[in-house]
Amino acid sequence: MAEAPTAPGSDPEDVARAREVLALERRSIDNIDAALVHLLAERFSHTQRVGRLKAEHGLPPADPSREQAQIDRLRALADDAGLDPTFAEAFLRFIVTEVIRHHERIREEEAGAPSGDEV
Ligand SMILES: O=C(O)C(=O)C[C@]1(C(=O)O)C=C[C@@H](O)C=C1
């Protein structure tokens, strides 16, 4: 009697191998996600310092010309790396929007804080 046809890739050994590959890929994905979190934390610690510097010296929270230069650079890097430049731009804009929100909060805090000269 002929064997029952199996759907392509549904052989239990194939599925077991696929699960092993999936587990390995997920380990790498978790490592990369951890690296991204650490890199973002590092980036935000620098932008917090920039925010305080800007607030102390009356500089505007946002710098659109700097942002445009960053976007142009990141889009080119993404293109070279095989990453969608539109995604890279959206990702940077998402981060920078949050940074500007932090800068504005720092500026408001600075404006409300006593100067240190007061008794
Ligand atoms: O470089 C600055 O002036 C920053 O405040 C940092 C940063 C950024 O996150 O890269 C954020 C806001 C500015 O509009 C431009 C860039």
mmCIF file with all atom_site columns, C-alpha atoms and ligand atoms in Angstrom:
data_model
loop_
_atom_site.group_PDB
_atom_site.id
_atom_site.type_symbol
_atom_site.label_atom_id
_atom_site.label_alt_id
_atom_site.label_comp_id
_atom_site.label_asym_id
_atom_site.label_entity_id
_atom_site.label_seq_id
_atom_site.pdbx_PDB_ins_code
_atom_site.Cartn_x
_atom_site.Cartn_y
_atom_site.Cartn_z
_atom_site.occupancy
_atom_site.B_iso_or_equiv
_atom_site.pdbx_formal_charge
_atom_site.auth_seq_id
_atom_site.auth_comp_id
_atom_site.auth_asym_id
_atom_site.auth_atom_id
_atom_site.pdbx_PDB_model_num
ATOM   1   C CA  . MET A 1 1   ? 0.000  0.000  0.000  1.00 0.00 ? 1   MET A CA  1
ATOM   2   C CA  . ALA A 1 2   ? 1.274  3.467  -0.843 1.00 0.00 ? 2   ALA A CA  1
ATOM   3   C CA  . GLU A 1 3   ? 2.388  5.774  1.980  1.00 0.00 ? 3   GLU A CA  1
ATOM   4   C CA  . ALA A 1 4   ? 0.016  8.576  2.889  1.00 0.00 ? 4   ALA A CA  1
ATOM   5   C CA  . PRO A 1 5   ? 1.233  11.794 1.237  1.00 0.00 ? 5   PRO A CA  1
ATOM   6   C CA  . THR A 1 6   ? 2.723  14.284 3.665  1.00 0.00 ? 6   THR A CA  1
ATOM   7   C CA  . ALA A 1 7   ? 2.636  18.010 3.245  1.00 0.00 ? 7   ALA A CA  1
ATOM   8   C CA  . PRO A 1 8   ? 6.047  19.401 2.235  1.00 0.00 ? 8   PRO A CA  1
ATOM   9   C CA  . GLY A 1 9   ? 8.236  19.954 5.328  1.00 0.00 ? 9   GLY A CA  1
ATOM   10  C CA  . SER A 1 10  ? 5.868  18.167 7.695  1.00 0.00 ? 10  SER A CA  1
ATOM   11  C CA  . ASP A 1 11  ? 8.154  15.151 8.201  1.00 0.00 ? 11  ASP A CA  1
ATOM   12  C CA  . PRO A 1 12  ? 8.620  15.021 12.011 1.00 0.00 ? 12  PRO A CA  1
ATOM   13  C CA  . GLU A 1 13  ? 12.430 14.989 11.607 1.00 0.00 ? 13  GLU A CA  1
ATOM   14  C CA  . ASP A 1 14  ? 12.281 18.083 9.399  1.00 0.00 ? 14  ASP A CA  1
ATOM   15  C CA  . VAL A 1 15  ? 10.037 19.801 11.923 1.00 0.00 ? 15  VAL A CA  1
ATOM   16  C CA  . ALA A 1 16  ? 12.400 18.875 14.797 1.00 0.00 ? 16  ALA A CA  1
ATOM   17  C CA  . ARG A 1 17  ? 15.360 20.282 12.804 1.00 0.00 ? 17  ARG A CA  1
ATOM   18  C CA  . ALA A 1 18  ? 13.380 23.431 11.987 1.00 0.00 ? 18  ALA A CA  1
ATOM   19  C CA  . ARG A 1 19  ? 12.630 23.891 15.711 1.00 0.00 ? 19  ARG A CA  1
ATOM   20  C CA  . GLU A 1 20  ? 16.361 23.655 16.505 1.00 0.00 ? 20  GLU A CA  1
ATOM   21  C CA  . VAL A 1 21  ? 17.190 26.262 13.852 1.00 0.00 ? 21  VAL A CA  1
ATOM   22  C CA  . LEU A 1 22  ? 14.367 28.462 15.173 1.00 0.00 ? 22  LEU A CA  1
ATOM   23  C CA  . ALA A 1 23  ? 15.747 28.227 18.747 1.00 0.00 ? 23  ALA A CA  1
ATOM   24  C CA  . LEU A 1 24  ? 19.258 29.183 17.527 1.00 0.00 ? 24  LEU A CA  1
ATOM   25  C CA  . GLU A 1 25  ? 17.937 32.112 15.502 1.00 0.00 ? 25  GLU A CA  1
ATOM   26  C CA  . ARG A 1 26  ? 15.910 33.296 18.497 1.00 0.00 ? 26  ARG A CA  1
ATOM   27  C CA  . ARG A 1 27  ? 19.015 33.208 20.701 1.00 0.00 ? 27  ARG A CA  1
ATOM   28  C CA  . SER A 1 28  ? 20.782 35.495 18.232 1.00 0.00 ? 28  SER A CA  1
ATOM   29  C CA  . ILE A 1 29  ? 17.726 37.758 18.006 1.00 0.00 ? 29  ILE A CA  1
ATOM   30  C CA  . ASP A 1 30  ? 17.629 38.024 21.832 1.00 0.00 ? 30  ASP A CA  1
ATOM   31  C CA  . ASN A 1 31  ? 21.345 38.923 21.890 1.00 0.00 ? 31  ASN A CA  1
ATOM   32  C CA  . ILE A 1 32  ? 20.836 41.603 19.252 1.00 0.00 ? 32  ILE A CA  1
ATOM   33  C CA  . ASP A 1 33  ? 17.783 43.008 21.106 1.00 0.00 ? 33  ASP A CA  1
ATOM   34  C CA  . ALA A 1 34  ? 19.888 43.173 24.297 1.00 0.00 ? 34  ALA A CA  1
ATOM   35  C CA  . ALA A 1 35  ? 22.651 45.017 22.402 1.00 0.00 ? 35  ALA A CA  1
ATOM   36  C CA  . LEU A 1 36  ? 20.065 47.455 20.986 1.00 0.00 ? 36  LEU A CA  1
ATOM   37  C CA  . VAL A 1 37  ? 18.734 48.195 24.487 1.00 0.00 ? 37  VAL A CA  1
ATOM   38  C CA  . HIS A 1 38  ? 22.260 48.828 25.794 1.00 0.00 ? 38  HIS A CA  1
ATOM   39  C CA  . LEU A 1 39  ? 23.128 51.035 22.814 1.00 0.00 ? 39  LEU A CA  1
ATOM   40  C CA  . LEU A 1 40  ? 19.904 53.012 23.214 1.00 0.00 ? 40  LEU A CA  1
ATOM   41  C CA  . ALA A 1 41  ? 20.528 53.473 26.954 1.00 0.00 ? 41  ALA A CA  1
ATOM   42  C CA  . GLU A 1 42  ? 24.035 54.748 26.130 1.00 0.00 ? 42  GLU A CA  1
ATOM   43  C CA  . ARG A 1 43  ? 22.664 57.091 23.444 1.00 0.00 ? 43  ARG A CA  1
ATOM   44  C CA  . PHE A 1 44  ? 20.034 58.485 25.844 1.00 0.00 ? 44  PHE A CA  1
ATOM   45  C CA  . SER A 1 45  ? 22.632 59.074 28.555 1.00 0.00 ? 45  SER A CA  1
ATOM   46  C CA  . HIS A 1 46  ? 24.545 61.290 26.061 1.00 0.00 ? 46  HIS A CA  1
ATOM   47  C CA  . THR A 1 47  ? 21.421 63.081 24.868 1.00 0.00 ? 47  THR A CA  1
ATOM   48  C CA  . GLN A 1 48  ? 20.436 63.772 28.503 1.00 0.00 ? 48  GLN A CA  1
ATOM   49  C CA  . ARG A 1 49  ? 23.788 65.542 28.923 1.00 0.00 ? 49  ARG A CA  1
ATOM   50  C CA  . VAL A 1 50  ? 23.146 67.436 25.669 1.00 0.00 ? 50  VAL A CA  1
ATOM   51  C CA  . GLY A 1 51  ? 19.678 68.390 27.001 1.00 0.00 ? 51  GLY A CA  1
ATOM   52  C CA  . ARG A 1 52  ? 21.145 69.831 30.211 1.00 0.00 ? 52  ARG A CA  1
ATOM   53  C CA  . LEU A 1 53  ? 23.842 71.696 28.252 1.00 0.00 ? 53  LEU A CA  1
ATOM   54  C CA  . LYS A 1 54  ? 21.224 73.183 25.906 1.00 0.00 ? 54  LYS A CA  1
ATOM   55  C CA  . ALA A 1 55  ? 18.933 74.185 28.808 1.00 0.00 ? 55  ALA A CA  1
ATOM   56  C CA  . GLU A 1 56  ? 21.805 75.800 30.732 1.00 0.00 ? 56  GLU A CA  1
ATOM   57  C CA  . HIS A 1 57  ? 22.857 77.869 27.707 1.00 0.00 ? 57  HIS A CA  1
ATOM   58  C CA  . GLY A 1 58  ? 19.430 78.731 26.302 1.00 0.00 ? 58  GLY A CA  1
ATOM   59  C CA  . LEU A 1 59  ? 19.923 76.631 23.144 1.00 0.00 ? 59  LEU A CA  1
ATOM   60  C CA  . PRO A 1 60  ? 16.784 75.271 21.400 1.00 0.00 ? 60  PRO A CA  1
ATOM   61  C CA  . PRO A 1 61  ? 15.848 71.638 22.160 1.00 0.00 ? 61  PRO A CA  1
ATOM   62  C CA  . ALA A 1 62  ? 15.561 70.728 18.451 1.00 0.00 ? 62  ALA A CA  1
ATOM   63  C CA  . ASP A 1 63  ? 18.128 71.300 15.722 1.00 0.00 ? 63  ASP A CA  1
ATOM   64  C CA  . PRO A 1 64  ? 16.430 70.495 12.377 1.00 0.00 ? 64  PRO A CA  1
ATOM   65  C CA  . SER A 1 65  ? 19.609 70.945 10.269 1.00 0.00 ? 65  SER A CA  1
ATOM   66  C CA  . ARG A 1 66  ? 21.510 68.474 12.468 1.00 0.00 ? 66  ARG A CA  1
ATOM   67  C CA  . GLU A 1 67  ? 18.560 66.063 12.176 1.00 0.00 ? 67  GLU A CA  1
ATOM   68  C CA  . GLN A 1 68  ? 18.560 66.340 8.382  1.00 0.00 ? 68  GLN A CA  1
ATOM   69  C CA  . ALA A 1 69  ? 22.295 65.554 8.293  1.00 0.00 ? 69  ALA A CA  1
ATOM   70  C CA  . GLN A 1 70  ? 21.734 62.527 10.574 1.00 0.00 ? 70  GLN A CA  1
ATOM   71  C CA  . ILE A 1 71  ? 18.856 61.297 8.388  1.00 0.00 ? 71  ILE A CA  1
ATOM   72  C CA  . ASP A 1 72  ? 20.902 61.654 5.176  1.00 0.00 ? 72  ASP A CA  1
ATOM   73  C CA  . ARG A 1 73  ? 23.826 59.798 6.763  1.00 0.00 ? 73  ARG A CA  1
ATOM   74  C CA  . LEU A 1 74  ? 21.667 57.027 8.233  1.00 0.00 ? 74  LEU A CA  1
ATOM   75  C CA  . ARG A 1 75  ? 19.747 56.494 5.002  1.00 0.00 ? 75  ARG A CA  1
ATOM   76  C CA  . ALA A 1 76  ? 23.031 56.033 3.109  1.00 0.00 ? 76  ALA A CA  1
ATOM   77  C CA  . LEU A 1 77  ? 24.371 53.652 5.791  1.00 0.00 ? 77  LEU A CA  1
ATOM   78  C CA  . ALA A 1 78  ? 21.108 51.668 5.732  1.00 0.00 ? 78  ALA A CA  1
ATOM   79  C CA  . ASP A 1 79  ? 21.202 51.418 1.957  1.00 0.00 ? 79  ASP A CA  1
ATOM   80  C CA  . ASP A 1 80  ? 24.783 50.065 2.088  1.00 0.00 ? 80  ASP A CA  1
ATOM   81  C CA  . ALA A 1 81  ? 23.815 47.596 4.822  1.00 0.00 ? 81  ALA A CA  1
ATOM   82  C CA  . GLY A 1 82  ? 20.767 46.246 2.980  1.00 0.00 ? 82  GLY A CA  1
ATOM   83  C CA  . LEU A 1 83  ? 18.338 47.845 5.438  1.00 0.00 ? 83  LEU A CA  1
ATOM   84  C CA  . ASP A 1 84  ? 15.300 49.767 4.181  1.00 0.00 ? 84  ASP A CA  1
ATOM   85  C CA  . PRO A 1 85  ? 16.327 53.492 4.338  1.00 0.00 ? 85  PRO A CA  1
ATOM   86  C CA  . THR A 1 86  ? 12.722 54.519 4.979  1.00 0.00 ? 86  THR A CA  1
ATOM   87  C CA  . PHE A 1 87  ? 12.637 52.261 8.028  1.00 0.00 ? 87  PHE A CA  1
ATOM   88  C CA  . ALA A 1 88  ? 16.031 53.622 9.218  1.00 0.00 ? 88  ALA A CA  1
ATOM   89  C CA  . GLU A 1 89  ? 14.733 57.196 8.887  1.00 0.00 ? 89  GLU A CA  1
ATOM   90  C CA  . ALA A 1 90  ? 11.490 56.400 10.744 1.00 0.00 ? 90  ALA A CA  1
ATOM   91  C CA  . PHE A 1 91  ? 13.469 54.690 13.519 1.00 0.00 ? 91  PHE A CA  1
ATOM   92  C CA  . LEU A 1 92  ? 15.786 57.710 13.937 1.00 0.00 ? 92  LEU A CA  1
ATOM   93  C CA  . ARG A 1 93  ? 12.850 60.131 13.889 1.00 0.00 ? 93  ARG A CA  1
ATOM   94  C CA  . PHE A 1 94  ? 11.102 58.054 16.577 1.00 0.00 ? 94  PHE A CA  1
ATOM   95  C CA  . ILE A 1 95  ? 14.172 58.252 18.834 1.00 0.00 ? 95  ILE A CA  1
ATOM   96  C CA  . VAL A 1 96  ? 14.871 61.936 18.168 1.00 0.00 ? 96  VAL A CA  1
ATOM   97  C CA  . THR A 1 97  ? 11.236 62.857 18.903 1.00 0.00 ? 97  THR A CA  1
ATOM   98  C CA  . GLU A 1 98  ? 11.627 61.231 22.318 1.00 0.00 ? 98  GLU A CA  1
ATOM   99  C CA  . VAL A 1 99  ? 14.977 63.005 22.874 1.00 0.00 ? 99  VAL A CA  1
ATOM   100 C CA  . ILE A 1 100 ? 13.389 66.393 22.081 1.00 0.00 ? 100 ILE A CA  1
ATOM   101 C CA  . ARG A 1 101 ? 10.613 65.618 24.602 1.00 0.00 ? 101 ARG A CA  1
ATOM   102 C CA  . HIS A 1 102 ? 13.315 64.933 27.220 1.00 0.00 ? 102 HIS A CA  1
ATOM   103 C CA  . HIS A 1 103 ? 15.160 68.161 26.268 1.00 0.00 ? 103 HIS A CA  1
ATOM   104 C CA  . GLU A 1 104 ? 11.922 70.158 26.669 1.00 0.00 ? 104 GLU A CA  1
ATOM   105 C CA  . ARG A 1 105 ? 11.275 68.599 30.079 1.00 0.00 ? 105 ARG A CA  1
ATOM   106 C CA  . ILE A 1 106 ? 14.811 69.419 31.220 1.00 0.00 ? 106 ILE A CA  1
ATOM   107 C CA  . ARG A 1 107 ? 14.363 73.022 29.975 1.00 0.00 ? 107 ARG A CA  1
ATOM   108 C CA  . GLU A 1 108 ? 11.082 73.359 31.906 1.00 0.00 ? 108 GLU A CA  1
ATOM   109 C CA  . GLU A 1 109 ? 12.694 71.934 35.047 1.00 0.00 ? 109 GLU A CA  1
ATOM   110 C CA  . GLU A 1 110 ? 15.660 74.278 34.621 1.00 0.00 ? 110 GLU A CA  1
ATOM   111 C CA  . ALA A 1 111 ? 13.307 77.266 34.182 1.00 0.00 ? 111 ALA A CA  1
ATOM   112 C CA  . GLY A 1 112 ? 11.414 76.371 37.351 1.00 0.00 ? 112 GLY A CA  1
ATOM   113 C CA  . ALA A 1 113 ? 14.483 75.559 39.429 1.00 0.00 ? 113 ALA A CA  1
ATOM   114 C CA  . PRO A 1 114 ? 16.085 78.140 41.720 1.00 0.00 ? 114 PRO A CA  1
ATOM   115 C CA  . SER A 1 115 ? 19.263 79.563 40.135 1.00 0.00 ? 115 SER A CA  1
ATOM   116 C CA  . GLY A 1 116 ? 21.459 78.773 43.137 1.00 0.00 ? 116 GLY A CA  1
ATOM   117 C CA  . ASP A 1 117 ? 22.139 82.520 43.720 1.00 0.00 ? 117 ASP A CA  1
ATOM   118 C CA  . GLU A 1 118 ? 18.983 82.860 45.762 1.00 0.00 ? 118 GLU A CA  1
ATOM   119 C CA  . VAL A 1 119 ? 19.071 82.722 49.548 1.00 0.00 ? 119 VAL A CA  1
HETATM 120 O O1  . LIG B 2 .   ? 22.518 66.996 18.563 1.00 0.00 ? 1   LIG B O1  1
HETATM 121 C C1  . LIG B 2 .   ? 21.657 67.609 19.215 1.00 0.00 ? 1   LIG B C1  1
HETATM 122 O O2  . LIG B 2 .   ? 21.560 68.844 19.188 1.00 0.00 ? 1   LIG B O2  1
HETATM 123 C C2  . LIG B 2 .   ? 20.698 66.874 20.026 1.00 0.00 ? 1   LIG B C2  1
HETATM 124 O O3  . LIG B 2 .   ? 19.949 67.449 20.797 1.00 0.00 ? 1   LIG B O3  1
HETATM 125 C C3  . LIG B 2 .   ? 20.602 65.386 19.826 1.00 0.00 ? 1   LIG B C3  1
HETATM 126 C C4  . LIG B 2 .   ? 19.559 65.010 18.775 1.00 0.00 ? 1   LIG B C4  1
HETATM 127 C C5  . LIG B 2 .   ? 19.671 63.462 18.632 1.00 0.00 ? 1   LIG B C5  1
HETATM 128 O O4  . LIG B 2 .   ? 18.980 62.750 19.364 1.00 0.00 ? 1   LIG B O4  1
HETATM 129 O O5  . LIG B 2 .   ? 20.527 63.026 17.858 1.00 0.00 ? 1   LIG B O5  1
HETATM 130 C C6  . LIG B 2 .   ? 18.207 65.387 19.278 1.00 0.00 ? 1   LIG B C6  1
HETATM 131 C C7  . LIG B 2 .   ? 17.588 66.552 18.914 1.00 0.00 ? 1   LIG B C7  1
HETATM 132 C C8  . LIG B 2 .   ? 18.098 67.441 17.857 1.00 0.00 ? 1   LIG B C8  1
HETATM 133 O O6  . LIG B 2 .   ? 17.075 67.956 17.060 1.00 0.00 ? 1   LIG B O6  1
HETATM 134 C C9  . LIG B 2 .   ? 19.173 66.796 17.076 1.00 0.00 ? 1   LIG B C9  1
HETATM 135 C C10 . LIG B 2 .   ? 19.815 65.671 17.472 1.00 0.00 ? 1   LIG B C10 1
#
